[in-house]
mmCIF file with all atom_site columns, C-alpha atoms in Angstrom:
data_model
loop_
_atom_site.group_PDB
_atom_site.id
_atom_site.type_symbol
_atom_site.label_atom_id
_atom_site.label_alt_id
_atom_site.label_comp_id
_atom_site.label_asym_id
_atom_site.label_entity_id
_atom_site.label_seq_id
_atom_site.pdbx_PDB_ins_code
_atom_site.Cartn_x
_atom_site.Cartn_y
_atom_site.Cartn_z
_atom_site.occupancy
_atom_site.B_iso_or_equiv
_atom_site.pdbx_formal_charge
_atom_site.auth_seq_id
_atom_site.auth_comp_id
_atom_site.auth_asym_id
_atom_site.auth_atom_id
_atom_site.pdbx_PDB_model_num
ATOM 1   C CA . MET A 1 1   ? -41.264 -14.022 74.719 1.00 70.00 ? 655 MET A CA 1
ATOM 2   C CA . ASN A 1 2   ? -38.537 -16.620 74.837 1.00 76.00 ? 656 ASN A CA 1
ATOM 3   C CA . GLU A 1 3   ? -35.263 -15.077 73.711 1.00 80.00 ? 657 GLU A CA 1
ATOM 4   C CA . GLU A 1 4   ? -33.256 -18.297 73.760 1.00 89.00 ? 658 GLU A CA 1
ATOM 5   C CA . LEU A 1 5   ? -35.269 -20.743 71.679 1.00 94.00 ? 659 LEU A CA 1
ATOM 6   C CA . THR A 1 6   ? -35.345 -20.878 67.889 1.00 97.00 ? 660 THR A CA 1
ATOM 7   C CA . LEU A 1 7   ? -38.444 -22.045 66.042 1.00 98.00 ? 661 LEU A CA 1
ATOM 8   C CA . LEU A 1 8   ? -38.401 -23.332 62.461 1.00 98.00 ? 662 LEU A CA 1
ATOM 9   C CA . TYR A 1 9   ? -41.741 -22.954 60.680 1.00 98.00 ? 663 TYR A CA 1
ATOM 10  C CA . VAL A 1 10  ? -42.351 -24.648 57.317 1.00 98.00 ? 664 VAL A CA 1
ATOM 11  C CA . GLU A 1 11  ? -45.529 -23.767 55.409 1.00 97.00 ? 665 GLU A CA 1
ATOM 12  C CA . ASP A 1 12  ? -46.069 -23.333 51.663 1.00 95.00 ? 666 ASP A CA 1
ATOM 13  C CA . ASN A 1 13  ? -49.281 -21.291 51.893 1.00 94.00 ? 667 ASN A CA 1
ATOM 14  C CA . GLU A 1 14  ? -47.998 -17.717 52.068 1.00 95.00 ? 668 GLU A CA 1
ATOM 15  C CA . ALA A 1 15  ? -51.048 -16.225 53.810 1.00 94.00 ? 669 ALA A CA 1
ATOM 16  C CA . VAL A 1 16  ? -51.120 -18.957 56.448 1.00 93.00 ? 670 VAL A CA 1
ATOM 17  C CA . LYS A 1 17  ? -47.363 -18.636 56.928 1.00 96.00 ? 671 LYS A CA 1
ATOM 18  C CA . GLU A 1 18  ? -47.626 -14.876 57.500 1.00 96.00 ? 672 GLU A CA 1
ATOM 19  C CA . ASN A 1 19  ? -50.448 -15.256 60.035 1.00 95.00 ? 673 ASN A CA 1
ATOM 20  C CA . PHE A 1 20  ? -48.763 -18.001 62.035 1.00 96.00 ? 674 PHE A CA 1
ATOM 21  C CA . THR A 1 21  ? -45.375 -16.281 61.899 1.00 97.00 ? 675 THR A CA 1
ATOM 22  C CA . LEU A 1 22  ? -46.966 -13.284 63.635 1.00 96.00 ? 676 LEU A CA 1
ATOM 23  C CA . ILE A 1 23  ? -48.253 -15.572 66.384 1.00 96.00 ? 677 ILE A CA 1
ATOM 24  C CA . PHE A 1 24  ? -44.940 -17.424 66.753 1.00 97.00 ? 678 PHE A CA 1
ATOM 25  C CA . SER A 1 25  ? -43.048 -14.114 66.900 1.00 96.00 ? 679 SER A CA 1
ATOM 26  C CA . LYS A 1 26  ? -44.980 -13.184 70.043 1.00 95.00 ? 680 LYS A CA 1
ATOM 27  C CA . TYR A 1 27  ? -43.575 -16.269 71.776 1.00 94.00 ? 681 TYR A CA 1
ATOM 28  C CA . PHE A 1 28  ? -40.100 -16.623 70.249 1.00 94.00 ? 682 PHE A CA 1
ATOM 29  C CA . LYS A 1 29  ? -37.517 -14.020 69.306 1.00 91.00 ? 683 LYS A CA 1
ATOM 30  C CA . ASN A 1 30  ? -35.995 -16.329 66.693 1.00 96.00 ? 684 ASN A CA 1
ATOM 31  C CA . VAL A 1 31  ? -38.479 -17.587 64.087 1.00 98.00 ? 685 VAL A CA 1
ATOM 32  C CA . ILE A 1 32  ? -37.087 -18.930 60.824 1.00 98.00 ? 686 ILE A CA 1
ATOM 33  C CA . THR A 1 33  ? -39.517 -19.684 58.004 1.00 98.00 ? 687 THR A CA 1
ATOM 34  C CA . THR A 1 34  ? -39.385 -21.480 54.698 1.00 98.00 ? 688 THR A CA 1
ATOM 35  C CA . ASP A 1 35  ? -41.865 -22.992 52.279 1.00 97.00 ? 689 ASP A CA 1
ATOM 36  C CA . ASN A 1 36  ? -40.313 -26.378 51.418 1.00 98.00 ? 690 ASN A CA 1
ATOM 37  C CA . GLY A 1 37  ? -38.755 -29.423 53.009 1.00 98.00 ? 691 GLY A CA 1
ATOM 38  C CA . ARG A 1 38  ? -35.376 -29.218 51.313 1.00 98.00 ? 692 ARG A CA 1
ATOM 39  C CA . ASP A 1 39  ? -34.748 -25.704 52.606 1.00 98.00 ? 693 ASP A CA 1
ATOM 40  C CA . ALA A 1 40  ? -36.096 -26.728 56.024 1.00 98.00 ? 694 ALA A CA 1
ATOM 41  C CA . LEU A 1 41  ? -33.434 -29.425 56.342 1.00 98.00 ? 695 LEU A CA 1
ATOM 42  C CA . LYS A 1 42  ? -30.727 -27.007 55.219 1.00 98.00 ? 696 LYS A CA 1
ATOM 43  C CA . ILE A 1 43  ? -31.882 -24.454 57.810 1.00 98.00 ? 697 ILE A CA 1
ATOM 44  C CA . TYR A 1 44  ? -31.975 -27.202 60.445 1.00 98.00 ? 698 TYR A CA 1
ATOM 45  C CA . GLU A 1 45  ? -28.380 -28.197 59.639 1.00 97.00 ? 699 GLU A CA 1
ATOM 46  C CA . GLU A 1 46  ? -27.120 -24.597 59.759 1.00 97.00 ? 700 GLU A CA 1
ATOM 47  C CA . ASN A 1 47  ? -28.918 -23.425 62.921 1.00 97.00 ? 701 ASN A CA 1
ATOM 48  C CA . LYS A 1 48  ? -29.675 -24.666 66.406 1.00 95.00 ? 702 LYS A CA 1
ATOM 49  C CA . ILE A 1 49  ? -33.393 -25.348 66.084 1.00 97.00 ? 703 ILE A CA 1
ATOM 50  C CA . ASP A 1 50  ? -35.301 -26.091 69.291 1.00 96.00 ? 704 ASP A CA 1
ATOM 51  C CA . ILE A 1 51  ? -38.816 -26.389 67.853 1.00 97.00 ? 705 ILE A CA 1
ATOM 52  C CA . ALA A 1 52  ? -39.953 -27.369 64.368 1.00 98.00 ? 706 ALA A CA 1
ATOM 53  C CA . VAL A 1 53  ? -43.482 -26.595 63.195 1.00 98.00 ? 707 VAL A CA 1
ATOM 54  C CA . LEU A 1 54  ? -44.022 -28.496 59.961 1.00 97.00 ? 708 LEU A CA 1
ATOM 55  C CA . ASP A 1 55  ? -46.900 -28.671 57.530 1.00 95.00 ? 709 ASP A CA 1
ATOM 56  C CA . ILE A 1 56  ? -47.184 -32.198 56.125 1.00 93.00 ? 710 ILE A CA 1
ATOM 57  C CA . SER A 1 57  ? -47.971 -31.100 52.555 1.00 91.00 ? 711 SER A CA 1
ATOM 58  C CA . ILE A 1 58  ? -44.937 -29.037 51.562 1.00 95.00 ? 712 ILE A CA 1
ATOM 59  C CA . PRO A 1 59  ? -42.924 -29.157 48.326 1.00 96.00 ? 713 PRO A CA 1
ATOM 60  C CA . GLU A 1 60  ? -39.603 -30.929 47.757 1.00 96.00 ? 714 GLU A CA 1
ATOM 61  C CA . ILE A 1 61  ? -39.654 -33.169 50.858 1.00 96.00 ? 715 ILE A CA 1
ATOM 62  C CA . ASN A 1 62  ? -42.938 -33.574 52.755 1.00 94.00 ? 716 ASN A CA 1
ATOM 63  C CA . GLY A 1 63  ? -43.232 -32.604 56.405 1.00 95.00 ? 717 GLY A CA 1
ATOM 64  C CA . LEU A 1 64  ? -43.375 -36.181 57.702 1.00 94.00 ? 718 LEU A CA 1
ATOM 65  C CA . ASP A 1 65  ? -40.111 -37.036 55.955 1.00 96.00 ? 719 ASP A CA 1
ATOM 66  C CA . VAL A 1 66  ? -38.516 -33.831 57.224 1.00 97.00 ? 720 VAL A CA 1
ATOM 67  C CA . ALA A 1 67  ? -39.616 -34.772 60.752 1.00 97.00 ? 721 ALA A CA 1
ATOM 68  C CA . LYS A 1 68  ? -38.183 -38.292 60.344 1.00 96.00 ? 722 LYS A CA 1
ATOM 69  C CA . ILE A 1 69  ? -34.801 -36.955 59.216 1.00 97.00 ? 723 ILE A CA 1
ATOM 70  C CA . ILE A 1 70  ? -34.680 -34.402 62.032 1.00 97.00 ? 724 ILE A CA 1
ATOM 71  C CA . ARG A 1 71  ? -35.799 -36.971 64.624 1.00 95.00 ? 725 ARG A CA 1
ATOM 72  C CA . GLU A 1 72  ? -33.017 -39.374 63.557 1.00 95.00 ? 726 GLU A CA 1
ATOM 73  C CA . LYS A 1 73  ? -30.466 -36.662 64.370 1.00 95.00 ? 727 LYS A CA 1
ATOM 74  C CA . ASP A 1 74  ? -32.152 -35.120 67.404 1.00 95.00 ? 728 ASP A CA 1
ATOM 75  C CA . LYS A 1 75  ? -34.341 -36.991 69.881 1.00 93.00 ? 729 LYS A CA 1
ATOM 76  C CA . ASN A 1 76  ? -34.979 -33.856 71.970 1.00 93.00 ? 730 ASN A CA 1
ATOM 77  C CA . ILE A 1 77  ? -36.251 -31.347 69.412 1.00 96.00 ? 731 ILE A CA 1
ATOM 78  C CA . GLU A 1 78  ? -39.948 -30.581 69.829 1.00 97.00 ? 732 GLU A CA 1
ATOM 79  C CA . ILE A 1 79  ? -41.961 -31.101 66.643 1.00 97.00 ? 733 ILE A CA 1
ATOM 80  C CA . ILE A 1 80  ? -45.464 -29.850 65.943 1.00 96.00 ? 734 ILE A CA 1
ATOM 81  C CA . MET A 1 81  ? -47.114 -31.197 62.810 1.00 94.00 ? 735 MET A CA 1
ATOM 82  C CA . LEU A 1 82  ? -49.766 -29.181 60.982 1.00 92.00 ? 736 LEU A CA 1
ATOM 83  C CA . THR A 1 83  ? -51.911 -30.825 58.371 1.00 87.00 ? 737 THR A CA 1
ATOM 84  C CA . GLY A 1 84  ? -54.982 -30.419 56.278 1.00 82.00 ? 738 GLY A CA 1
ATOM 85  C CA . HIS A 1 85  ? -55.341 -34.198 56.478 1.00 69.00 ? 739 HIS A CA 1
ATOM 86  C CA . SER A 1 86  ? -56.852 -36.207 59.275 1.00 68.00 ? 740 SER A CA 1
ATOM 87  C CA . GLU A 1 87  ? -55.982 -39.400 57.421 1.00 68.00 ? 741 GLU A CA 1
ATOM 88  C CA . ARG A 1 88  ? -55.399 -42.368 59.682 1.00 71.00 ? 742 ARG A CA 1
ATOM 89  C CA . GLU A 1 89  ? -52.292 -43.481 57.737 1.00 73.00 ? 743 GLU A CA 1
ATOM 90  C CA . LYS A 1 90  ? -50.518 -40.131 58.180 1.00 73.00 ? 744 LYS A CA 1
ATOM 91  C CA . LEU A 1 91  ? -51.499 -39.938 61.836 1.00 73.00 ? 745 LEU A CA 1
ATOM 92  C CA . LEU A 1 92  ? -50.159 -43.445 62.503 1.00 71.00 ? 746 LEU A CA 1
ATOM 93  C CA . GLU A 1 93  ? -46.924 -42.585 60.720 1.00 75.00 ? 747 GLU A CA 1
ATOM 94  C CA . ALA A 1 94  ? -46.612 -39.417 62.804 1.00 78.00 ? 748 ALA A CA 1
ATOM 95  C CA . ILE A 1 95  ? -47.102 -41.250 66.108 1.00 77.00 ? 749 ILE A CA 1
ATOM 96  C CA . HIS A 1 96  ? -43.696 -42.909 65.762 1.00 81.00 ? 750 HIS A CA 1
ATOM 97  C CA . LEU A 1 97  ? -42.038 -39.486 65.497 1.00 89.00 ? 751 LEU A CA 1
ATOM 98  C CA . GLN A 1 98  ? -42.832 -38.543 69.109 1.00 91.00 ? 752 GLN A CA 1
ATOM 99  C CA . LEU A 1 99  ? -44.477 -35.299 68.101 1.00 93.00 ? 753 LEU A CA 1
ATOM 100 C CA . PHE A 1 100 ? -45.403 -32.709 70.676 1.00 95.00 ? 754 PHE A CA 1
ATOM 101 C CA . SER A 1 101 ? -48.648 -32.037 68.839 1.00 93.00 ? 755 SER A CA 1
ATOM 102 C CA . TYR A 1 102 ? -50.523 -32.927 65.640 1.00 91.00 ? 756 TYR A CA 1
ATOM 103 C CA . LEU A 1 103 ? -52.993 -30.226 64.596 1.00 91.00 ? 757 LEU A CA 1
ATOM 104 C CA . VAL A 1 104 ? -55.530 -30.541 61.785 1.00 89.00 ? 758 VAL A CA 1
ATOM 105 C CA . LYS A 1 105 ? -56.249 -27.424 59.710 1.00 88.00 ? 759 LYS A CA 1
ATOM 106 C CA . PRO A 1 106 ? -58.004 -25.092 59.832 1.00 90.00 ? 760 PRO A CA 1
ATOM 107 C CA . ILE A 1 107 ? -56.295 -24.288 63.111 1.00 92.00 ? 761 ILE A CA 1
ATOM 108 C CA . LYS A 1 108 ? -57.797 -21.608 65.292 1.00 92.00 ? 762 LYS A CA 1
ATOM 109 C CA . LYS A 1 109 ? -55.541 -19.062 66.972 1.00 92.00 ? 763 LYS A CA 1
ATOM 110 C CA . ASN A 1 110 ? -56.533 -20.243 70.447 1.00 94.00 ? 764 ASN A CA 1
ATOM 111 C CA . GLU A 1 111 ? -55.547 -23.833 69.530 1.00 96.00 ? 765 GLU A CA 1
ATOM 112 C CA . ILE A 1 112 ? -52.023 -22.887 68.498 1.00 95.00 ? 766 ILE A CA 1
ATOM 113 C CA . VAL A 1 113 ? -51.644 -20.539 71.472 1.00 95.00 ? 767 VAL A CA 1
ATOM 114 C CA . GLU A 1 114 ? -52.668 -23.358 73.839 1.00 97.00 ? 768 GLU A CA 1
ATOM 115 C CA . VAL A 1 115 ? -50.118 -25.714 72.232 1.00 97.00 ? 769 VAL A CA 1
ATOM 116 C CA . LEU A 1 116 ? -47.368 -23.076 72.445 1.00 96.00 ? 770 LEU A CA 1
ATOM 117 C CA . THR A 1 117 ? -48.198 -22.397 76.095 1.00 95.00 ? 771 THR A CA 1
ATOM 118 C CA . ARG A 1 118 ? -47.986 -26.115 76.937 1.00 96.00 ? 772 ARG A CA 1
ATOM 119 C CA . LEU A 1 119 ? -44.760 -26.441 74.954 1.00 96.00 ? 773 LEU A CA 1
ATOM 120 C CA . LEU A 1 120 ? -43.079 -23.511 76.674 1.00 94.00 ? 774 LEU A CA 1
ATOM 121 C CA . SER A 1 121 ? -44.192 -24.851 80.046 1.00 93.00 ? 775 SER A CA 1
ATOM 122 C CA . LYS A 1 122 ? -42.650 -28.224 79.212 1.00 93.00 ? 776 LYS A CA 1
ATOM 123 C CA . LEU A 1 123 ? -39.396 -26.631 78.040 1.00 90.00 ? 777 LEU A CA 1
ATOM 124 C CA . ASP A 1 124 ? -39.217 -24.459 81.169 1.00 86.00 ? 778 ASP A CA 1
ATOM 125 C CA . THR A 1 125 ? -39.286 -27.541 83.360 1.00 80.00 ? 779 THR A CA 1
ATOM 126 C CA . LYS A 1 126 ? -36.391 -29.178 81.490 1.00 66.00 ? 780 LYS A CA 1
#
């Protein structure tokens, strides 16, 4: 478990959020969750967030727009995008955000664990 890094997780499906929060909590001591983009940006402004895991389809401000706003302020934050859409347009828009990963739902536990392992390895080498 990484005791230094803080992960922000934004998901509006409560069951999915609970399941993934359990997984993230095994890797990070500090996991902050919310279910909408407006609150996500507020949390980002008030905390030192190292990793943002964003669902694209969230209320208030969608995940892509949240990622754009965060990326404008922080070029180093790692962003993982989760989506139920494999639409070409959204994927092309996401490419410009320098995401660490773009995962299409339904996401299997081993997929997210593999991404987290690669991410932590990358952050350890920084």
